[in-house]
Short mmCIF file of C-alpha atoms in Angstrom, two decimals:
data_model
loop_
_atom_site.label_atom_id
_atom_site.label_comp_id
_atom_site.label_asym_id
_atom_site.label_seq_id
_atom_site.Cartn_x
_atom_site.Cartn_y
_atom_site.Cartn_z
CA MET A 499 -1.78 -100.67 -20.19
CA LYS A 500 -0.98 -98.97 -23.46
CA LEU A 501 -3.38 -98.67 -26.45
CA THR A 502 -2.60 -97.69 -30.01
CA TRP A 503 -5.32 -97.03 -32.59
CA TYR A 504 -4.70 -97.70 -36.34
CA GLY A 505 -8.13 -96.43 -37.51
CA HIS A 506 -11.33 -98.28 -37.83
CA SER A 507 -11.40 -101.11 -35.21
CA ALA A 508 -7.68 -101.95 -35.21
CA PHE A 509 -5.90 -101.69 -31.96
CA ARG A 510 -2.59 -102.67 -30.41
CA ILE A 511 -2.84 -103.44 -26.65
CA GLU A 512 0.44 -103.67 -24.48
CA THR A 513 0.55 -104.97 -21.06
CA LYS A 514 3.49 -106.38 -18.95
CA ASP A 515 3.13 -109.88 -20.47
CA ALA A 516 1.45 -109.46 -23.77
CA ARG A 517 1.38 -107.44 -26.93
CA ILE A 518 -1.88 -107.78 -28.76
CA LEU A 519 -3.34 -106.75 -32.07
CA ILE A 520 -7.13 -106.68 -32.28
CA ASP A 521 -8.78 -106.71 -35.67
CA PRO A 522 -5.60 -105.67 -37.60
CA TYR A 523 -6.99 -103.92 -40.61
CA LEU A 524 -3.53 -102.94 -41.76
CA ILE A 525 -3.69 -103.64 -45.44
CA GLY A 526 -6.22 -101.60 -47.47
CA ASN A 527 -7.22 -99.41 -44.61
CA PRO A 528 -7.77 -95.83 -45.83
CA SER A 529 -6.96 -94.53 -42.43
CA TRP A 530 -3.66 -96.37 -42.06
CA THR A 531 -1.21 -96.49 -44.93
CA ASP A 532 2.11 -97.32 -43.13
CA GLY A 533 1.86 -101.14 -43.44
CA TRP A 534 1.53 -103.95 -41.00
CA GLU A 535 5.23 -104.22 -40.02
CA GLY A 536 5.29 -101.52 -37.36
CA PRO A 537 2.03 -102.38 -35.57
CA ALA A 538 3.08 -106.04 -35.54
CA ASP A 539 6.55 -105.48 -34.03
CA GLY A 540 7.00 -107.91 -31.05
CA ILE A 541 3.30 -109.02 -31.32
CA THR A 542 2.45 -112.14 -29.24
CA HIS A 543 -1.38 -112.41 -30.12
CA VAL A 544 -3.69 -111.52 -32.83
CA LEU A 545 -7.48 -111.45 -31.76
CA LEU A 546 -10.27 -111.17 -34.25
CA THR A 547 -13.80 -110.28 -33.45
CA HIS A 548 -15.23 -111.47 -36.82
CA GLY A 549 -14.33 -112.27 -40.33
CA HIS A 550 -15.12 -109.19 -42.45
CA ASP A 551 -12.22 -107.98 -44.54
CA ASP A 552 -12.17 -104.56 -42.80
CA HIS A 553 -11.21 -106.38 -39.66
CA ILE A 554 -8.86 -109.26 -40.80
CA SER A 555 -7.02 -107.68 -43.79
CA GLY A 556 -3.59 -107.71 -42.49
CA ALA A 557 -3.94 -110.66 -39.99
CA LEU A 558 -2.61 -113.22 -42.25
CA ASP A 559 0.64 -111.35 -43.08
CA VAL A 560 1.11 -110.66 -39.38
CA LEU A 561 0.44 -114.18 -38.24
CA LYS A 562 2.66 -115.92 -40.82
CA ARG A 563 5.59 -113.63 -40.26
CA SER A 564 5.41 -112.89 -36.60
CA GLY A 565 4.54 -116.33 -35.24
CA ALA A 566 1.89 -114.79 -33.06
CA MET A 567 -0.99 -116.80 -31.69
CA LEU A 568 -4.32 -116.37 -33.25
CA VAL A 569 -7.30 -116.03 -30.94
CA ALA A 570 -10.64 -116.17 -32.81
CA ASN A 571 -13.74 -118.26 -33.38
CA PHE A 572 -13.30 -121.87 -34.73
CA GLU A 573 -14.37 -120.90 -38.33
CA ILE A 574 -11.88 -118.04 -38.64
CA CYS A 575 -9.04 -120.11 -37.15
CA MET A 576 -9.59 -122.93 -39.63
CA PHE A 577 -9.93 -120.44 -42.38
CA MET A 578 -6.51 -119.00 -41.46
CA VAL A 579 -5.01 -122.51 -41.19
CA GLY A 580 -6.16 -123.04 -44.73
CA LYS A 581 -4.23 -119.85 -45.80
CA GLY A 582 -1.00 -121.17 -44.22
CA VAL A 583 -1.05 -120.35 -40.50
CA GLY A 584 0.38 -123.20 -38.38
CA GLY A 585 -2.12 -125.40 -36.60
CA ASP A 586 -0.10 -124.89 -33.55
CA LYS A 587 -0.69 -121.19 -33.63
CA ILE A 588 -4.43 -121.08 -33.32
CA ASN A 589 -6.38 -120.78 -30.01
CA PRO A 590 -10.01 -121.15 -31.08
CA GLY A 591 -13.09 -120.41 -29.02
CA ASN A 592 -16.75 -119.47 -29.42
CA ILE A 593 -19.48 -117.36 -27.64
CA GLY A 594 -19.57 -118.04 -23.91
CA GLY A 595 -16.06 -119.71 -23.80
CA THR A 596 -12.94 -118.41 -22.24
CA VAL A 597 -9.45 -119.42 -23.47
CA ASP A 598 -6.13 -119.07 -21.58
CA CYS A 599 -3.81 -116.88 -23.68
CA GLY A 600 -0.79 -117.09 -21.47
CA GLY A 601 -0.62 -113.76 -19.48
CA PHE A 602 -4.30 -112.98 -19.99
CA THR A 603 -7.58 -114.77 -20.79
CA THR A 604 -10.11 -113.97 -23.57
CA THR A 605 -13.88 -114.49 -23.31
CA PHE A 606 -15.89 -114.61 -26.39
CA VAL A 607 -19.17 -112.78 -25.99
CA GLN A 608 -22.23 -111.92 -28.19
CA ALA A 609 -22.26 -109.21 -30.86
CA LEU A 610 -25.13 -108.38 -33.27
CA HIS A 611 -23.61 -108.31 -36.66
CA SER A 612 -22.55 -110.78 -39.38
CA SER A 613 -19.25 -112.50 -40.21
CA SER A 614 -17.76 -113.47 -43.68
CA SER A 615 -14.95 -112.85 -46.08
CA GLN A 616 -15.28 -112.06 -49.71
CA GLY A 617 -14.49 -114.76 -51.99
CA GLU A 618 -14.10 -115.16 -55.78
CA GLY A 619 -16.68 -113.22 -57.71
CA GLY A 620 -17.83 -111.36 -54.54
CA SER A 621 -19.32 -114.44 -52.93
CA ALA A 622 -19.29 -114.53 -49.29
CA ILE A 623 -17.29 -117.10 -47.22
CA TYR A 624 -19.07 -117.90 -43.89
CA LEU A 625 -16.75 -117.34 -40.97
CA GLY A 626 -18.76 -118.13 -37.94
CA ASN A 627 -20.66 -115.88 -35.66
CA PRO A 628 -19.46 -112.38 -34.81
CA GLY A 629 -18.44 -111.66 -31.40
CA GLY A 630 -17.13 -109.30 -28.75
CA LEU A 631 -13.92 -110.03 -26.72
CA VAL A 632 -13.29 -109.54 -23.07
CA LEU A 633 -9.63 -109.51 -21.96
CA HIS A 634 -8.84 -110.21 -18.35
CA PHE A 635 -5.25 -109.36 -17.22
CA PRO A 636 -4.12 -110.61 -13.81
CA ASP A 637 -2.29 -107.31 -12.95
CA ASP A 638 -4.21 -104.80 -15.15
CA LYS A 639 -7.67 -103.53 -16.06
CA THR A 640 -10.22 -105.65 -17.87
CA LEU A 641 -10.91 -104.60 -21.46
CA TYR A 642 -13.99 -105.26 -23.48
CA HIS A 643 -13.85 -104.82 -27.32
CA THR A 644 -17.50 -105.12 -28.39
CA GLY A 645 -16.65 -105.91 -32.01
CA ASP A 646 -19.07 -104.52 -34.66
CA THR A 647 -22.47 -104.52 -33.00
CA ASP A 648 -25.76 -102.86 -32.16
CA ILE A 649 -26.98 -102.18 -28.62
CA PHE A 650 -28.52 -105.34 -26.81
CA SER A 651 -29.87 -105.73 -23.40
CA ASP A 652 -27.48 -108.73 -22.52
CA MET A 653 -24.64 -106.07 -22.45
CA ALA A 654 -25.88 -105.86 -18.83
CA LEU A 655 -24.92 -109.52 -18.19
CA ILE A 656 -21.52 -108.87 -19.82
CA ASN A 657 -20.95 -106.09 -17.28
CA GLU A 658 -22.17 -108.21 -14.42
CA LEU A 659 -19.98 -111.12 -15.38
CA HIS A 660 -16.84 -109.28 -16.26
CA GLU A 661 -16.93 -105.78 -14.89
CA PRO A 662 -14.72 -104.27 -17.67
CA GLN A 663 -13.10 -100.92 -16.88
CA ILE A 664 -12.05 -100.23 -20.38
CA GLY A 665 -14.38 -100.24 -23.45
CA ILE A 666 -13.90 -100.09 -27.16
CA VAL A 667 -17.16 -99.43 -28.98
CA PRO A 668 -18.12 -98.75 -32.60
CA VAL A 669 -19.89 -95.52 -33.30
CA GLY A 670 -19.91 -94.98 -37.11
CA ASP A 671 -23.54 -96.02 -37.79
CA ARG A 672 -24.91 -97.90 -40.89
CA PHE A 673 -22.91 -101.18 -40.17
CA THR A 674 -22.89 -100.79 -36.42
CA MET A 675 -24.61 -98.65 -33.88
CA GLY A 676 -24.22 -94.98 -34.27
CA GLY A 677 -22.68 -92.57 -31.72
CA ALA A 678 -25.90 -91.78 -29.79
CA VAL A 679 -26.92 -95.39 -29.39
CA ALA A 680 -23.37 -96.40 -28.29
CA ALA A 681 -23.39 -93.72 -25.68
CA LEU A 682 -26.74 -95.11 -24.48
CA ALA A 683 -25.15 -98.61 -24.25
CA CYS A 684 -22.11 -97.41 -22.27
CA ARG A 685 -24.28 -95.33 -19.85
CA ARG A 686 -27.04 -97.86 -19.30
CA PHE A 687 -25.13 -101.13 -19.20
CA PHE A 688 -21.60 -100.50 -18.15
CA LYS A 689 -19.45 -98.81 -15.50
CA PHE A 690 -16.39 -98.00 -17.73
CA GLU A 691 -13.66 -95.84 -16.35
CA THR A 692 -12.57 -95.20 -20.01
CA VAL A 693 -14.17 -95.85 -23.30
CA VAL A 694 -12.62 -95.57 -26.78
CA PRO A 695 -14.86 -94.96 -29.88
CA CYS A 696 -13.89 -96.65 -33.10
CA HIS A 697 -15.14 -97.69 -36.51
CA PHE A 698 -15.72 -94.15 -37.76
CA GLY A 699 -14.16 -91.96 -40.44
CA THR A 700 -12.78 -94.81 -42.55
CA PHE A 701 -15.30 -94.79 -45.39
CA PRO A 702 -17.54 -92.06 -46.70
CA MET A 703 -20.76 -93.98 -46.02
CA ILE A 704 -20.17 -94.00 -42.14
CA ASP A 705 -20.07 -91.11 -39.77
CA GLN A 706 -16.71 -89.26 -40.07
CA THR A 707 -16.40 -88.24 -36.45
CA ALA A 708 -17.19 -89.54 -33.04
CA ASP A 709 -18.93 -86.26 -32.09
CA LYS A 710 -22.46 -87.87 -31.42
CA PHE A 711 -20.83 -90.27 -29.12
CA VAL A 712 -18.82 -87.70 -27.27
CA THR A 713 -21.89 -85.57 -27.01
CA GLY A 714 -23.98 -88.48 -25.70
CA MET A 715 -21.33 -89.33 -23.01
CA GLU A 716 -21.32 -85.74 -21.58
CA GLY A 717 -22.01 -85.70 -17.81
CA SER A 718 -21.42 -89.49 -17.46
CA GLY A 719 -18.23 -89.19 -15.57
CA VAL A 720 -16.66 -91.65 -17.99
CA LYS A 721 -13.50 -90.63 -19.80
CA VAL A 722 -13.72 -90.71 -23.57
CA ALA A 723 -10.38 -91.33 -25.02
CA LEU A 724 -9.92 -90.20 -28.67
CA PRO A 725 -6.32 -91.10 -29.65
CA LYS A 726 -5.10 -89.90 -33.05
CA ILE A 727 -4.35 -92.63 -35.58
CA GLY A 728 -1.02 -94.14 -34.77
CA GLN A 729 -0.91 -92.54 -31.37
CA THR A 730 -0.17 -94.59 -28.25
CA ILE A 731 -1.96 -93.72 -25.00
CA GLU A 732 -1.99 -95.06 -21.42
CA ILE A 733 -5.38 -96.19 -20.33
#
């Protein structure tokens, strides 16, 4: 499995049968200024954890021009259809559900956050409940992108049900859990082989580094992967 980080919570995942963008904040992202075209090359699926603009800005361009399949909650899917995405290019689900994506499955799990897009005059457009995403691949490791969230005790059930080996977790504080709490979540509730911190360094008001998380994971035996922005790594 190959993973590329584009800053914030935006990732590209490549396996034998799929090329996936998760939360493609590729337009207006202070950490990534090289456009959406490169990250979207050959993309088969776009997965969205929730509807905040720092997670979906770029998704519409990718979906309309690549023909990729959108996997997201029902409200986000219908919002994107209203913006011009084809009705045959959505694969909606909701918390607790699993959808077949062809080459892998996606299970929607809980996250403690909110979900909306900014409308005219700054009003909020409701876009369903936020979530995390568990990706099961038949011939590769299971990956859990927590989405934006705080720690919660039912993470133990997510681990029991899905046994993810790869974790992607937010560590920037203020809008999500901070690094120390994220490390506690990983150590207490999961048996990750590798964990990738995200949602830091993008804006001045969140933590600028993952240092607190790295410190919290010391001695855990879990590999903390810190790819540079735009760097592809094997996980």
